[in-house]
Amino acid sequence: MFDDHVNGEYTEFRDANEGDFTWWSYVNMKSDLKTALGFARFFYPDIIEVEGCFLLKDKFSEKYFDLWKKECQENKLNIEKMMNL
């Protein structure tokens, strides 16, 4: 995915721990439960269905839904693209 050297702090920790230090070790040291939950929500958001469109709950607005429904001529795929942007 990416080279370990993209994060200099990680490589310093890894080198200091003689090969037993992994990315899992690094994340365990640098993160807490609140950060992990935030990333979990980012990668697995709440989805709602409105008139057959699947939309991100956190970004939903009735006002903008009505606007994009009109602008997109009720094309559900285009409404979803714009609302979830």
XYZ file of N, CA, C and O in Angstrom, residues 33-79:
188
model
N -9.374 4.635 21.902
C -10.673 4.120 21.475
C -11.486 5.179 20.729
O -12.121 4.879 19.719
N -11.436 6.420 21.163
C -12.204 7.480 20.511
C -11.747 7.685 19.066
O -12.570 7.854 18.168
N -10.446 7.636 18.842
C -9.915 7.771 17.481
C -10.342 6.585 16.628
O -10.764 6.748 15.479
N -10.241 5.389 17.183
C -10.630 4.183 16.447
C -12.106 4.227 16.064
O -12.482 3.881 14.941
N -12.943 4.671 16.984
C -14.380 4.764 16.688
C -14.653 5.803 15.606
O -15.513 5.609 14.753
N -13.899 6.893 15.626
C -14.047 7.912 14.587
C -13.717 7.359 13.215
O -14.450 7.585 12.245
N -12.618 6.616 13.111
C -12.257 6.019 11.829
C -13.252 4.936 11.427
O -13.572 4.792 10.243
N -13.765 4.198 12.387
C -14.766 3.174 12.073
C -16.007 3.819 11.462
O -16.559 3.327 10.481
N -16.421 4.950 12.009
C -17.598 5.649 11.486
C -17.318 6.183 10.080
O -18.177 6.175 9.213
N -16.088 6.615 9.854
C -15.696 7.122 8.542
C -15.777 6.020 7.481
O -16.271 6.236 6.383
N -15.311 4.818 7.816
C -15.296 3.725 6.853
C -16.594 2.907 6.848
O -16.807 2.099 5.946
N -17.438 3.086 7.857
C -18.701 2.349 7.938
C -19.792 3.312 8.432
O -20.260 3.217 9.564
N -20.195 4.273 7.588
C -21.142 5.307 8.026
C -22.573 4.778 8.128
O -22.918 3.747 7.555
N -23.399 5.524 8.859
C -24.831 5.222 8.909
C -25.446 5.658 7.582
O -25.171 6.749 7.084
N -26.275 4.786 7.028
C -26.943 5.023 5.744
C -28.443 5.067 5.992
O -28.982 4.271 6.762
N -29.103 6.008 5.347
C -30.563 6.062 5.393
C -31.091 5.917 3.962
O -30.382 6.190 3.001
N -32.323 5.456 3.865
C -32.970 5.356 2.559
C -34.101 6.381 2.509
O -34.965 6.412 3.389
N -34.039 7.224 1.508
C -35.069 8.256 1.318
C -35.549 8.148 -0.127
O -34.768 8.324 -1.061
N -36.810 7.788 -0.276
C -37.422 7.671 -1.602
C -36.573 6.812 -2.549
O -36.377 7.137 -3.720
N -36.049 5.720 -2.018
C -35.273 4.787 -2.832
C -33.819 5.169 -3.033
O -33.072 4.467 -3.713
N -33.374 6.277 -2.439
C -31.975 6.713 -2.524
C -31.263 6.339 -1.227
O -31.806 6.525 -0.135
N -30.047 5.825 -1.348
C -29.241 5.483 -0.183
C -28.278 6.630 0.089
O -27.420 6.943 -0.735
N -28.438 7.257 1.265
C -27.736 8.500 1.568
C -27.007 8.416 2.910
O -27.441 7.706 3.820
N -25.912 9.159 3.013
C -25.193 9.253 4.278
C -26.050 10.012 5.281
O -26.467 11.148 5.019
N -26.313 9.389 6.410
C -27.185 9.996 7.417
C -26.622 11.329 7.912
O -27.360 12.297 8.068
N -25.316 11.383 8.158
C -24.703 12.593 8.709
C -24.759 13.789 7.762
O -24.617 14.923 8.197
N -24.935 13.536 6.476
C -24.937 14.625 5.507
C -26.345 14.964 4.999
O -26.509 15.867 4.204
N -27.343 14.222 5.461
C -28.679 14.390 4.913
C -29.312 15.712 5.322
O -29.233 16.148 6.461
N -29.952 16.338 4.348
C -30.738 17.558 4.557
C -31.952 17.464 3.647
O -31.809 17.264 2.440
N -33.113 17.591 4.216
C -34.353 17.546 3.427
C -34.340 18.637 2.362
O -34.729 18.412 1.215
N -33.866 19.816 2.736
C -33.801 20.944 1.813
C -32.947 20.593 0.584
O -33.373 20.796 -0.554
N -31.747 20.076 0.822
C -30.858 19.750 -0.296
C -31.336 18.516 -1.070
O -31.139 18.424 -2.274
N -31.988 17.597 -0.368
C -32.554 16.443 -1.078
C -33.585 16.912 -2.100
O -33.550 16.497 -3.263
N -34.477 17.786 -1.679
C -35.502 18.303 -2.595
C -34.865 19.075 -3.754
O -35.296 18.957 -4.903
N -33.823 19.841 -3.449
C -33.126 20.599 -4.480
C -32.480 19.665 -5.508
O -32.673 19.836 -6.715
N -31.733 18.667 -5.021
C -31.044 17.760 -5.954
C -32.022 16.852 -6.686
O -31.783 16.467 -7.825
N -33.118 16.528 -6.056
C -34.143 15.724 -6.733
C -34.653 16.479 -7.957
O -34.784 15.914 -9.049
N -34.876 17.761 -7.791
C -35.340 18.592 -8.901
C -34.233 18.769 -9.941
O -34.453 18.584 -11.136
N -33.031 19.142 -9.495
C -31.906 19.389 -10.406
C -31.512 18.140 -11.193
O -31.105 18.236 -12.350
N -31.618 16.988 -10.563
C -31.216 15.719 -11.202
C -32.388 15.038 -11.904
O -32.279 13.875 -12.311
N -33.495 15.739 -12.011
C -34.694 15.222 -12.680
C -35.088 13.853 -12.120
O -35.425 12.930 -12.853
N -34.979 13.729 -10.792
C -35.359 12.543 -10.035
C -34.543 11.300 -10.387
O -34.945 10.178 -10.091
N -33.375 11.471 -11.005
C -32.467 10.356 -11.283
C -31.787 9.967 -9.968
O -30.950 10.702 -9.444
N -32.138 8.797 -9.415
C -31.683 8.387 -8.088
C -30.166 8.286 -7.994
O -29.577 8.692 -6.990
N -29.535 7.758 -9.013
C -28.076 7.621 -8.986
C -27.407 8.992 -8.867
O -26.489 9.191 -8.061
N -27.881 9.960 -9.640
C -27.307 11.302 -9.594
C -27.626 12.021 -8.278
O -26.788 12.763 -7.754
N -28.809 11.788 -7.749
C -29.163 12.369 -6.445
C -28.218 11.828 -5.380
O -27.678 12.584 -4.562
